[in-house]
XYZ file of C-alpha atoms in Angstrom:
383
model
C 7.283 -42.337 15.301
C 9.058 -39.072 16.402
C 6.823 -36.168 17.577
C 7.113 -33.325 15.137
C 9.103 -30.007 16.203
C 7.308 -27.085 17.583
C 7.489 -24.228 15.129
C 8.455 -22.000 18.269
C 9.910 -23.305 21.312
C 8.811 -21.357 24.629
C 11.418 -21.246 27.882
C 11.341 -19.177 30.607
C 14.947 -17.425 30.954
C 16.599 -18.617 34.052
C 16.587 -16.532 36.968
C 14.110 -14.336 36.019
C 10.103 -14.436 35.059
C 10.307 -13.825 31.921
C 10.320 -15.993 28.254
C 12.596 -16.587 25.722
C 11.736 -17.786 21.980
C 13.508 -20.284 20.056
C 12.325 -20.978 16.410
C 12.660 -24.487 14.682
C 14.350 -22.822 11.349
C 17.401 -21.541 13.335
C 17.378 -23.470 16.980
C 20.663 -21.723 17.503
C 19.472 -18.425 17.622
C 17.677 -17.660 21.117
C 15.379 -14.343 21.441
C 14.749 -13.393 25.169
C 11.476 -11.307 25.411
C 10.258 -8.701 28.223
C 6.840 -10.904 28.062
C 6.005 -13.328 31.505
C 3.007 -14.342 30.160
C 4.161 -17.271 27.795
C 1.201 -16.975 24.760
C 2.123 -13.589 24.684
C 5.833 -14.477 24.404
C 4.648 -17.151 21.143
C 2.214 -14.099 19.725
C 4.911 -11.671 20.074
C 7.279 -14.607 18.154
C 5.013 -14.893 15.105
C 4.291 -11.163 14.944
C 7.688 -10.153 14.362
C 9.220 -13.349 13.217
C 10.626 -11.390 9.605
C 12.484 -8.646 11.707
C 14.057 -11.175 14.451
C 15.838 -13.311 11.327
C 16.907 -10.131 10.105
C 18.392 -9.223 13.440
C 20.309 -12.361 12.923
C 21.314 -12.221 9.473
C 24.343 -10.355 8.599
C 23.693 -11.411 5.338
C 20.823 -9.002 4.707
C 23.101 -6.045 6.108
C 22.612 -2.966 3.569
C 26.400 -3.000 3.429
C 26.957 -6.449 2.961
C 23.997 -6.755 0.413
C 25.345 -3.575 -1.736
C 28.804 -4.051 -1.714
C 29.890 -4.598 -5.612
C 26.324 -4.892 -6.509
C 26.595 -3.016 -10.099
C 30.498 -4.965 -10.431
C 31.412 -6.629 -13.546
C 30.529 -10.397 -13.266
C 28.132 -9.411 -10.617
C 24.371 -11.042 -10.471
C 22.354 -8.162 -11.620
C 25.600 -6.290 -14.053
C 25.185 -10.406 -15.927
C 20.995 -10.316 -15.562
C 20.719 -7.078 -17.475
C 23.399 -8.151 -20.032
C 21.003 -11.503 -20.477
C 18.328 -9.222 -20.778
C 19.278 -6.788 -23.191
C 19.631 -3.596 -21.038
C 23.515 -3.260 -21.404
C 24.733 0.087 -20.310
C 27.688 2.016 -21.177
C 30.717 1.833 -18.568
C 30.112 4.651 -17.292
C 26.930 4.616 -16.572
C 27.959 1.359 -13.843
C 30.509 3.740 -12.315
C 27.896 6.105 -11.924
C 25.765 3.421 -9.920
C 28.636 2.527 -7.834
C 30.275 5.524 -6.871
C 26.512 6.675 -5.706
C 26.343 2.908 -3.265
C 29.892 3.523 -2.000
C 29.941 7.539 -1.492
C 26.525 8.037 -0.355
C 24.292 5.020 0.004
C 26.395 2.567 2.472
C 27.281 5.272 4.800
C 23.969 6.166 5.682
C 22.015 3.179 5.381
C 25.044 0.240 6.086
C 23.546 -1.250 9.020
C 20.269 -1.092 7.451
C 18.553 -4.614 7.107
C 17.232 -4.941 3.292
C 14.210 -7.242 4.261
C 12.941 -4.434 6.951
C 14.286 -1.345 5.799
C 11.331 1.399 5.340
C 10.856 3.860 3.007
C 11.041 6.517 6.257
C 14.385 4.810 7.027
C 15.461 6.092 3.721
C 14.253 9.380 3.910
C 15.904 9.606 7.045
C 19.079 8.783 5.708
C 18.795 11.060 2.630
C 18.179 13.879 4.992
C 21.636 13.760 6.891
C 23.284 12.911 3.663
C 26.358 15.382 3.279
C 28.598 15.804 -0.264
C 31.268 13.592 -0.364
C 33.557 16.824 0.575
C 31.834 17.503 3.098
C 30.886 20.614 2.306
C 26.779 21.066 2.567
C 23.994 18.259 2.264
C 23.216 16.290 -0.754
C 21.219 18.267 -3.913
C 18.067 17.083 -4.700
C 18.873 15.793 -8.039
C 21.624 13.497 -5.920
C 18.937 12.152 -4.075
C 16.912 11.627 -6.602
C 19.336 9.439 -8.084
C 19.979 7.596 -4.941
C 16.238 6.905 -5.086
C 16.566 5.330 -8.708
C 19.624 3.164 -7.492
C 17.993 1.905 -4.618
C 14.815 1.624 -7.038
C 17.334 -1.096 -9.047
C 18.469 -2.922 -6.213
C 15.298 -3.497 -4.549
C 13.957 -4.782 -7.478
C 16.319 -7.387 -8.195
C 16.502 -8.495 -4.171
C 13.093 -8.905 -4.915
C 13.415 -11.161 -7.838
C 15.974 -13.526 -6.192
C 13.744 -13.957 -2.882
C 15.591 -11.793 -0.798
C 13.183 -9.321 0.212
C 9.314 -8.904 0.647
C 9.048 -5.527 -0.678
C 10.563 -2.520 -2.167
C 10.668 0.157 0.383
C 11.272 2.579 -2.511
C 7.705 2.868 -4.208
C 6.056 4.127 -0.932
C 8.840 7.366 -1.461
C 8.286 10.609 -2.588
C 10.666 11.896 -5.014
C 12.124 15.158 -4.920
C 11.169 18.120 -6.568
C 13.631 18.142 -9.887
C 13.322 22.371 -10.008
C 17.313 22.969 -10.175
C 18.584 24.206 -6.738
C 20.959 25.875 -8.568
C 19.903 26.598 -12.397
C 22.189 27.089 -15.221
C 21.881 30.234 -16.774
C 23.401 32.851 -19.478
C 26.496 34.849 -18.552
C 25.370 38.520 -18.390
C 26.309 40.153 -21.745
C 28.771 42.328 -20.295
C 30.969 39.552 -18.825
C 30.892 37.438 -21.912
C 32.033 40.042 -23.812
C 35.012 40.850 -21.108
C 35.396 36.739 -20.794
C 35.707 36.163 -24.848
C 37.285 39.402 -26.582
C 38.021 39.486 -29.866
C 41.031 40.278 -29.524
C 43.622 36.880 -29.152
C 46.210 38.637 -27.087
C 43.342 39.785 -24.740
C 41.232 36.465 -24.924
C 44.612 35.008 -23.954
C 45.507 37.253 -21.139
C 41.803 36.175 -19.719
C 42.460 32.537 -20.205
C 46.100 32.170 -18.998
C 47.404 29.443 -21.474
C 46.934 29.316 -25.495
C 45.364 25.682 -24.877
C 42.643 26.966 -22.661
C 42.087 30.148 -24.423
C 41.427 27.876 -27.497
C 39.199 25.367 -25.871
C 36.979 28.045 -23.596
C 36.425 30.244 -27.172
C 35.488 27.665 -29.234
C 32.496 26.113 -26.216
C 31.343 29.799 -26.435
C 31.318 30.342 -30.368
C 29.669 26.806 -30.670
C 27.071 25.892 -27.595
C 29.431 22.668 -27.309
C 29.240 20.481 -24.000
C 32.627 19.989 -22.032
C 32.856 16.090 -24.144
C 32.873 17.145 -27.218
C 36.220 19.470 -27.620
C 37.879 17.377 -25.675
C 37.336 14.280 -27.952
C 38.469 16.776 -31.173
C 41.665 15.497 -33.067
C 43.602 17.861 -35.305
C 42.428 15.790 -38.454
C 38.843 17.621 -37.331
C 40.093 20.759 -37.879
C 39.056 22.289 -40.761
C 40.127 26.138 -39.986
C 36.524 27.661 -40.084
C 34.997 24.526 -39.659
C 34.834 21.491 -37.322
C 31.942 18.166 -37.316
C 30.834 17.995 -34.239
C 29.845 14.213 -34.078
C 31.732 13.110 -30.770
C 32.297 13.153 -27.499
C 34.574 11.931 -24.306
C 32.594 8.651 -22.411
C 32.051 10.116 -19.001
C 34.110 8.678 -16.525
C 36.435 7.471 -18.648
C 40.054 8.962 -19.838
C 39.979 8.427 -23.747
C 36.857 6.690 -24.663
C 35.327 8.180 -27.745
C 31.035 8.307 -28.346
C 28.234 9.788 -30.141
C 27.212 13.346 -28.546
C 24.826 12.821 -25.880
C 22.012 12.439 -28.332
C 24.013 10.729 -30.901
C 22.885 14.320 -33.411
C 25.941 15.637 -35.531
C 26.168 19.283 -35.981
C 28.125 21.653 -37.606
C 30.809 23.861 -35.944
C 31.752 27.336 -36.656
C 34.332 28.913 -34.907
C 34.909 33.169 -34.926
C 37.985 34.671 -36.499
C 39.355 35.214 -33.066
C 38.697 31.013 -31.941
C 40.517 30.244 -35.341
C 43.420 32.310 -34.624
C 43.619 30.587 -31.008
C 43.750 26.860 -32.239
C 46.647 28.508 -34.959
C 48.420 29.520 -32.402
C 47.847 26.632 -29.728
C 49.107 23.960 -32.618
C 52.405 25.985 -33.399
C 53.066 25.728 -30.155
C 51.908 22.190 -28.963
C 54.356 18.993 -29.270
C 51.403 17.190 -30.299
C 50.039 18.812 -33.911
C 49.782 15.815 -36.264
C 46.545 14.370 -37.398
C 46.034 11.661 -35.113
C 46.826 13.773 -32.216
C 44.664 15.237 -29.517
C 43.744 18.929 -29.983
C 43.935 19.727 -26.435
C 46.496 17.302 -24.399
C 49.199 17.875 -21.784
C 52.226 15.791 -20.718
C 52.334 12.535 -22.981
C 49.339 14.031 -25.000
C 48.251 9.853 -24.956
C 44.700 11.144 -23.983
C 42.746 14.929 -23.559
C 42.557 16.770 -21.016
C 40.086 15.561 -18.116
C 36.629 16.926 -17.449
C 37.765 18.071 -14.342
C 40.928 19.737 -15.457
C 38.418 21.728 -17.583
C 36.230 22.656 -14.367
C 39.383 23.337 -12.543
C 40.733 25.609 -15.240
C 37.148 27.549 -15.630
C 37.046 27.525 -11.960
C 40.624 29.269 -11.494
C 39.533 31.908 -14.184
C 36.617 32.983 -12.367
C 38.512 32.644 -9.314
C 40.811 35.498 -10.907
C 38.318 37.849 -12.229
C 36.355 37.595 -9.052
C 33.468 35.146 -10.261
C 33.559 32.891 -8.337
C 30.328 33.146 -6.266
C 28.358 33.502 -9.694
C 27.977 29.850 -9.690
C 29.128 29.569 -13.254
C 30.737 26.567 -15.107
C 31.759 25.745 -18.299
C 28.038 24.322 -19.176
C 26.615 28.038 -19.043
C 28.619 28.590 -22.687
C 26.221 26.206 -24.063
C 22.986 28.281 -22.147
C 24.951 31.464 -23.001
C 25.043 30.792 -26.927
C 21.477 29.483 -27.222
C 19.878 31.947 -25.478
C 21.628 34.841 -27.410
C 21.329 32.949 -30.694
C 17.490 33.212 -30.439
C 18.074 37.142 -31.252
C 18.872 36.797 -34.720
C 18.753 32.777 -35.738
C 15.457 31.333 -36.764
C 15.138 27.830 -34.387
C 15.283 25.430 -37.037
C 18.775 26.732 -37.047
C 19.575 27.143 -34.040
C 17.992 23.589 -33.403
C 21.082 22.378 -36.105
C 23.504 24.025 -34.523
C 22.968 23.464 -30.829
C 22.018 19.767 -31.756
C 19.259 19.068 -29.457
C 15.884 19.281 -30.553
C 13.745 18.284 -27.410
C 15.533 20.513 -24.591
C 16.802 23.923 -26.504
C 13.335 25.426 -24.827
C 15.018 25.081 -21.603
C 18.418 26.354 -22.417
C 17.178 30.039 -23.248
C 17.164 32.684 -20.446
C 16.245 35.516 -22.190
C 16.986 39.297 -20.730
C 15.115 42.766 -21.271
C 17.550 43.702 -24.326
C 17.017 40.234 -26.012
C 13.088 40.286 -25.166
C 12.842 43.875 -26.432
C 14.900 42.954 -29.768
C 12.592 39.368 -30.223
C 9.530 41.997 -29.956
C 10.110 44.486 -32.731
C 8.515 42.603 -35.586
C 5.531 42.966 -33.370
C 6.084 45.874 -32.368
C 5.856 47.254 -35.818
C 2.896 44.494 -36.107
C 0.995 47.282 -33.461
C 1.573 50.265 -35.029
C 0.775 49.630 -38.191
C -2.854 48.266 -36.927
C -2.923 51.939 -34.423
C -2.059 54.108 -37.249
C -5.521 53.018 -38.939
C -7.308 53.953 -36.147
């Protein structure tokens, strides 16, 4: 009868006084140690046996690990499906553009089984844009957090790793770096005249003029025009009930909250889309309101940040740190001056957030305070 392996092997390295470990799971792999003593060389073995197979295991590489991870077909895209936590396409790009832009670069030649939460923050820290242009917002971080959070998890279920380095993380503070706001009253009256020829002459195109008036007369999100056929058009009226799938060229949804809302448009909005469908090749009902070159699909979210951008650019803006979205702050927070918010709930269409999209200034504060005002002098003049 054979004698049973040693669970660690002890040599001493040739040529020198020290020891070298070799473990009876992987006899090929060889760990030379700075120990002479040879107990200490076996303690040292079994203290730290976890972190020398990771050393050896390309396998359990961050990048190799995390490569395609969220992929169609993938282990943990076909788990979720089982499971009943589908997500919408875009939703997987999202997850995957985060790995390969900002994840794998920092933490690539990371091992999963012994990465630390410190590692992470570490990694986070010297994260930069993916232009290049300043470090990584909190919010991005934060999101690299919940990916990580995902992958973790699942490593865990399959028996790849121990732990998930993620829970011993703080997570950063979600107070906007750089919070949306309402354009000053001033400029949005000098951005959307009422005048077409001027609003026009702001805008640059009849297209954009159209699109740009009709997010400010209606608090819509950049989605939601975009995914507007002429058959929606109704003059003085359009259902708002749709939007453009993130990430994706032509892919029709619900509105982020899946609430439908009416639409109404200003004399000068109406005479903009008038104008923009004389003019357009593409004007029957099945067509795209706003469309370029084939006009097979709407204009892209970031042609419509490129064409606010090159507005403000113009008018010398463009270190106000607006964007498209701020219509939608601009058109709450100034509807609060005059519409009751049951009303301004319908039309801004959602319910649980409106609170935070109203930035209220001296003149609005002063005008929201004259029922009370009136409430005060009435009680003084009995005095």
């Amino acid at each position: 009868m054979s004698r049973p392996r040693e669970p660690i092997k002890i040599q001493k390295i040739t040529g020198t006084d020290r020891y070298r470990v070799i473990f009876a799971e992987h006899p090929e792999w060889i760990f030379n140690t700075f120990y002479t003593n040879a107990a200490e060389a076996k303690r040292y073995a079994l203290r730290n046996k976890v972190e020398l197979f990771a050393s050896r295991n390309t396998d359990s590489l961050f990048r190799n690990a995390a490569e395609g991870f969220f992929d169609e077909g993938g282990p943990w895209r076909t788990d979720q499906i089982e499971s009943g936590r589908n997500r919408i396409a875009a939703m997987y790009q999202i997850y995957g553009s985060i790995v390969t832009n900002h994840l794998i670069p920092i933490l690539g030649e990371y091992n999963i089984t012994t990465m630390l939460g410190k590692d992470i923050k570490a990694g986070l820290k010297s994260a930069m844009k993916v232009r290049g242009d300043g470090p990584l917002a909190k919010a991005t971080k934060n999101r690299c957090l919940w990916v990580l959070n995902l992958m973790f998890d699942f490593w865990i279920s399959q028996g790849l790793v121990m732990v998930n380095p993620i829970v011993s993380i703080t997570k950063y503070s979600d107070a906007p770096e750089k919070p949306r706001g309402a354009l000053p009253r001033d400029k949005r009256a000098e951005l959307f005249p009422q005048d077409y020829e001027k609003l026009l002459e702001i805008w640059g195109s009849p297209m954009w003029a159209a699109f740009f008036s009709y997010m400010n007369d209606t608090g819509t999100r950049n989605g939601e025009p975009r995914a507007m056929k002429w058959i929606d058009w109704e003059d003085d009226f359009t259902p708002i009930n749709k939007a453009i799938e993130g990430f994706t060229t032509d892919k029709v949804k619900e509105t982020k909250n899946g609430r439908e809302r009416p639409g109404w448009p200003s004399p000068v909005t109406i005479e903009a889309f008038r104008r923009w469908k004389a003019i357009t090749k593409f004007a029957k009902d099945n067509d795209w309101i706003f469309t370029y070159r084939k006009g097979k699909s709407p204009v892209t979210n970031n042609a419509v940040e490129k064409a606010f951008k090159t507005v403000m650019l113009r008018l010398g803006y463009e270190d106000m740190g607006w964007t498209p979205y701020w219509l939608r702050h601009t058109f709450v927070t100034y509807g609060t001056e005059f519409m009751p918010e049951d009303q301004l709930r319908l039309l801004a269409g959602d319910s649980d957030r409106i609170n935070g999209y109203k930035h209220i200034d001296s003149e609005a504060l002063r005008k929201k305070g004259l029922e009370a005002k009136q409430l005060l002098e009435k009680q003084r003049a009995k005095r």
